Short mmCIF file of C-alpha atoms in Angstrom, two decimals:
data_model
loop_
_atom_site.label_atom_id
_atom_site.label_comp_id
_atom_site.label_asym_id
_atom_site.label_seq_id
_atom_site.Cartn_x
_atom_site.Cartn_y
_atom_site.Cartn_z
CA UNK A 26 39.76 10.36 0.98
CA UNK A 27 36.74 11.15 -1.21
CA UNK A 28 33.36 10.50 0.40
CA UNK A 29 31.37 7.42 -1.06
CA UNK A 30 28.57 8.23 -3.86
CA UNK A 31 25.00 8.34 -2.25
CA UNK A 32 22.10 7.09 -4.16
CA UNK A 33 18.40 8.00 -3.97
CA UNK A 34 15.61 5.54 -4.56
CA UNK A 35 12.25 6.75 -5.56
CA UNK A 36 10.82 3.78 -4.12
CA UNK A 37 11.21 1.63 -0.97
CA UNK A 38 13.32 -1.13 -1.51
CA UNK A 39 12.96 -4.91 0.00
CA UNK A 40 15.72 -6.04 2.39
CA UNK A 41 17.31 -8.16 -0.65
CA UNK A 42 17.31 -4.95 -2.54
CA UNK A 43 19.07 -2.86 -0.07
CA UNK A 44 21.55 -5.43 0.54
CA UNK A 45 22.98 -5.25 -3.37
CA UNK A 46 23.37 -1.40 -2.28
CA UNK A 47 24.69 -1.59 0.92
CA UNK A 48 27.39 -4.48 0.36
CA UNK A 49 28.73 -2.37 -2.67
CA UNK A 50 29.59 0.28 -0.12
CA UNK A 51 27.47 3.23 -1.66
CA UNK A 52 25.43 5.65 0.47
CA UNK A 53 21.60 5.19 0.26
CA UNK A 54 18.43 6.99 0.76
CA UNK A 55 14.90 5.83 -0.07
CA UNK A 56 11.45 7.14 -0.26
CA UNK A 57 8.24 6.22 -2.12
CA UNK A 58 7.69 9.04 -4.71
CA UNK A 59 4.31 7.96 -5.62
CA UNK A 60 1.39 6.30 -3.80
CA UNK A 61 -0.89 3.90 -5.63
CA UNK A 62 -4.35 3.19 -4.50
CA UNK A 63 -6.04 0.49 -5.92
CA UNK A 64 -9.83 0.71 -6.90
CA UNK A 65 -12.63 -1.78 -6.82
CA UNK A 66 -13.47 -3.28 -10.20
CA UNK A 67 -16.77 -4.61 -11.39
CA UNK A 68 -17.36 -5.75 -14.66
CA UNK A 69 -20.62 -7.54 -15.70
CA UNK A 70 -19.49 -9.84 -18.29
CA UNK A 71 -16.19 -11.89 -19.47
CA UNK A 72 -13.32 -9.99 -20.95
CA UNK A 73 -12.24 -11.79 -23.90
CA UNK A 74 -8.82 -9.85 -24.24
CA UNK A 75 -7.45 -7.90 -21.42
CA UNK A 76 -4.08 -5.72 -21.45
CA UNK A 77 -1.93 -4.96 -18.39
CA UNK A 78 0.76 -2.63 -18.52
CA UNK A 79 1.47 -2.69 -14.96
CA UNK A 80 1.77 -5.02 -11.79
CA UNK A 81 -0.67 -2.50 -9.89
CA UNK A 82 -3.46 -2.99 -12.52
CA UNK A 83 -3.26 -6.77 -11.91
CA UNK A 84 -3.27 -6.48 -8.48
CA UNK A 85 -6.52 -4.28 -8.53
CA UNK A 86 -8.25 -6.94 -10.42
CA UNK A 87 -6.88 -10.23 -8.26
CA UNK A 88 -10.26 -10.42 -6.03
CA UNK A 89 -12.89 -9.64 -8.94
CA UNK A 90 -15.38 -12.01 -10.01
CA UNK A 91 -15.31 -11.61 -13.66
CA UNK A 92 -13.59 -13.93 -15.99
CA UNK A 93 -10.65 -13.05 -18.43
CA UNK A 94 -9.91 -15.15 -21.34
CA UNK A 95 -6.52 -13.88 -22.51
CA UNK A 96 -4.31 -11.52 -21.47
CA UNK A 97 -1.73 -9.54 -22.90
CA UNK A 98 0.88 -7.76 -20.72
CA UNK A 99 4.07 -5.56 -20.38
CA UNK A 100 6.98 -7.20 -18.05
CA UNK A 101 7.83 -10.62 -16.60
CA UNK A 102 6.90 -9.72 -13.21
CA UNK A 103 3.41 -8.72 -14.45
CA UNK A 104 3.41 -11.88 -16.51
CA UNK A 105 4.08 -13.93 -13.29
CA UNK A 106 1.27 -12.49 -11.48
CA UNK A 107 -1.17 -12.99 -14.07
CA UNK A 108 -0.16 -16.85 -14.41
CA UNK A 109 -0.24 -17.06 -10.73
CA UNK A 110 -3.76 -16.12 -10.84
CA UNK A 111 -4.25 -19.11 -13.27
CA UNK A 112 -4.73 -16.60 -16.29
CA UNK A 113 -3.72 -17.34 -19.65
CA UNK A 114 -0.89 -14.87 -20.96
CA UNK A 115 -0.73 -14.81 -24.58
CA UNK A 116 1.83 -12.06 -25.37
CA UNK A 117 4.48 -10.13 -23.23
CA UNK A 118 6.81 -7.28 -24.24
CA UNK A 119 9.16 -4.99 -22.59
CA UNK A 120 7.28 -1.88 -22.98
CA UNK A 121 3.82 -0.76 -23.91
CA UNK A 122 5.06 0.17 -27.50
CA UNK A 123 6.31 -3.07 -28.39
CA UNK A 124 3.35 -4.69 -27.08
CA UNK A 125 1.10 -2.51 -29.11
CA UNK A 126 2.81 -3.24 -32.33
CA UNK A 127 2.39 -6.96 -31.53
CA UNK A 128 -1.11 -6.84 -31.12
CA UNK A 129 -1.39 -4.41 -34.41
CA UNK A 130 0.48 -7.25 -36.38
CA UNK A 131 -1.25 -10.35 -35.12
CA UNK A 132 -4.47 -9.38 -33.45
CA UNK A 133 -5.77 -6.37 -35.37
CA UNK A 134 -9.38 -7.64 -35.48
CA UNK A 135 -9.77 -8.28 -32.00
CA UNK A 136 -11.38 -6.38 -29.24
CA UNK A 137 -9.32 -5.28 -26.07
CA UNK A 138 -10.20 -4.06 -22.76
CA UNK A 139 -7.08 -1.84 -21.21
CA UNK A 140 -6.72 -1.99 -17.37
CA UNK A 141 -4.64 0.98 -16.53
CA UNK A 142 -3.95 3.63 -13.92
CA UNK A 143 -5.36 7.34 -14.09
CA UNK A 144 -2.10 8.57 -15.42
CA UNK A 145 -1.66 6.10 -18.01
CA UNK A 146 0.93 6.58 -20.59
CA UNK A 147 -0.66 7.35 -24.32
CA UNK A 148 1.96 5.19 -26.53
CA UNK A 149 -0.31 2.09 -26.55
CA UNK A 150 -3.82 3.70 -26.82
CA UNK A 151 -2.37 5.88 -29.64
CA UNK A 152 -0.69 2.97 -31.61
CA UNK A 153 -3.95 0.90 -31.41
CA UNK A 154 -6.18 3.75 -32.36
CA UNK A 155 -3.98 4.65 -35.42
CA UNK A 156 -4.29 1.12 -36.83
CA UNK A 157 -8.11 1.08 -35.85
CA UNK A 158 -8.03 -1.67 -32.98
CA UNK A 159 -11.20 -1.68 -30.74
CA UNK A 160 -9.86 -0.60 -27.52
CA UNK A 161 -11.87 0.34 -24.24
CA UNK A 162 -10.09 1.66 -21.01
CA UNK A 163 -10.90 0.82 -17.58
CA UNK A 164 -9.01 2.95 -14.57
CA UNK A 165 -8.33 0.11 -11.96
CA UNK A 166 -5.70 2.44 -9.81
CA UNK A 167 -4.80 6.06 -9.06
CA UNK A 168 -1.28 7.29 -8.89
CA UNK A 169 -0.53 10.25 -6.51
CA UNK A 170 2.47 11.97 -6.21
CA UNK A 171 4.30 12.00 -3.05
CA UNK A 172 6.55 15.14 -3.43
CA UNK A 173 9.50 15.80 -1.04
CA UNK A 174 12.14 18.52 -1.16
CA UNK A 175 15.69 17.31 -0.63
CA UNK A 176 18.06 20.10 0.11
CA UNK A 177 21.07 18.19 -1.38
CA UNK A 178 22.00 16.53 -4.55
CA UNK A 179 22.66 12.83 -4.93
CA UNK A 180 25.15 10.97 -7.31
CA UNK A 181 22.43 8.52 -8.47
CA UNK A 182 18.59 8.65 -8.66
CA UNK A 183 16.71 5.54 -9.42
CA UNK A 184 13.53 5.90 -11.29
CA UNK A 185 11.11 3.03 -11.62
CA UNK A 186 8.10 4.82 -13.30
CA UNK A 187 7.56 8.04 -15.22
CA UNK A 188 5.31 9.14 -12.51
CA UNK A 189 8.04 8.64 -10.31
CA UNK A 190 10.50 11.11 -12.41
CA UNK A 191 7.56 13.69 -12.42
CA UNK A 192 7.04 13.61 -8.65
CA UNK A 193 10.76 13.87 -7.65
CA UNK A 194 11.34 16.65 -10.54
CA UNK A 195 8.38 18.62 -9.26
CA UNK A 196 10.36 19.53 -6.08
CA UNK A 197 14.06 18.71 -7.18
CA UNK A 198 16.51 19.57 -9.59
CA UNK A 199 18.48 16.70 -11.06
CA UNK A 200 21.65 18.86 -11.45
CA UNK A 201 24.72 16.58 -12.04
CA UNK A 202 22.90 13.47 -10.55
CA UNK A 203 22.96 10.52 -13.20
CA UNK A 204 19.32 9.14 -13.58
CA UNK A 205 19.13 5.06 -13.65
CA UNK A 206 15.93 4.03 -15.12
CA UNK A 207 13.96 0.83 -15.39
CA UNK A 208 12.82 0.95 -19.04
CA UNK A 209 12.46 3.25 -22.09
CA UNK A 210 9.37 5.20 -21.20
CA UNK A 211 10.95 6.14 -17.72
CA UNK A 212 14.23 7.44 -19.39
CA UNK A 213 11.73 9.52 -21.99
CA UNK A 214 10.74 11.26 -18.96
CA UNK A 215 13.84 11.74 -17.34
CA UNK A 216 15.35 13.20 -20.42
CA UNK A 217 13.35 16.25 -19.99
CA UNK A 218 15.68 16.96 -16.67
CA UNK A 219 19.20 15.59 -17.48
CA UNK A 220 21.16 14.39 -20.22
CA UNK A 221 22.91 11.72 -18.17
CA UNK A 222 20.76 8.45 -18.18
CA UNK A 223 21.50 4.79 -17.61
CA UNK A 224 18.98 2.44 -18.54
CA UNK A 225 18.54 -0.94 -17.01
CA UNK A 226 19.18 -4.26 -19.42
CA UNK A 227 16.05 -5.83 -18.10
CA UNK A 228 13.04 -3.89 -16.49
CA UNK A 229 13.73 -5.22 -13.12
CA UNK A 230 14.28 -3.25 -9.75
CA UNK A 231 17.16 -5.41 -9.18
CA UNK A 232 18.91 -4.48 -12.57
CA UNK A 233 18.27 -0.83 -12.17
CA UNK A 234 20.41 -1.24 -8.93
CA UNK A 235 22.93 -3.23 -10.44
CA UNK A 236 23.51 -0.71 -13.04
CA UNK A 237 24.11 2.05 -10.34
CA UNK A 238 26.59 -0.24 -8.41
CA UNK A 239 28.54 -1.08 -11.33
CA UNK A 240 28.90 2.55 -12.54
CA UNK A 241 29.95 3.94 -9.23
CA UNK A 242 32.33 0.83 -8.65
#
């Protein structure tokens, strides 16, 4: 009898998320490949147009006193968090490149403040600068690698951010592991280490897990 496939998650999962894996009969190991440090943010005037490409950026400004008039964000969960804080979300996209294209098409003459992390991707700032959209950046959280060496291989590895891929591959080879990725930017990073990649239909942790369960069952 062959042994059951084992999955590594590069992020610790909630109880409900773990159930999805355990009920499928897959073996499962988890760790946090990255650690996030939220920074204190103080801005002395109202922000007219704010860009958020991650929930971490939203979390870092939740207790700040400055006003934000309109938000542009990546992902439904980021949108939900902003709306729970009572903020108006004008545009949402699945990834940063798509959001940048919407801004270029519809809001080219506005000024934007991008709340980002220290390892932020280049796509959004690059597209906006190419089209002369006025953009300032404010680093509001720090991502640190939490590197860990595994002396074994996994049938599948679940990745939720480009920095998670970088952290895991800094100590481990992908070998024959299949990379299950939350979105295209994470998949672009994974492609540097493996050709075998499956991208979630929706950018949610649950959907990444579902793809792995479907693949191995």
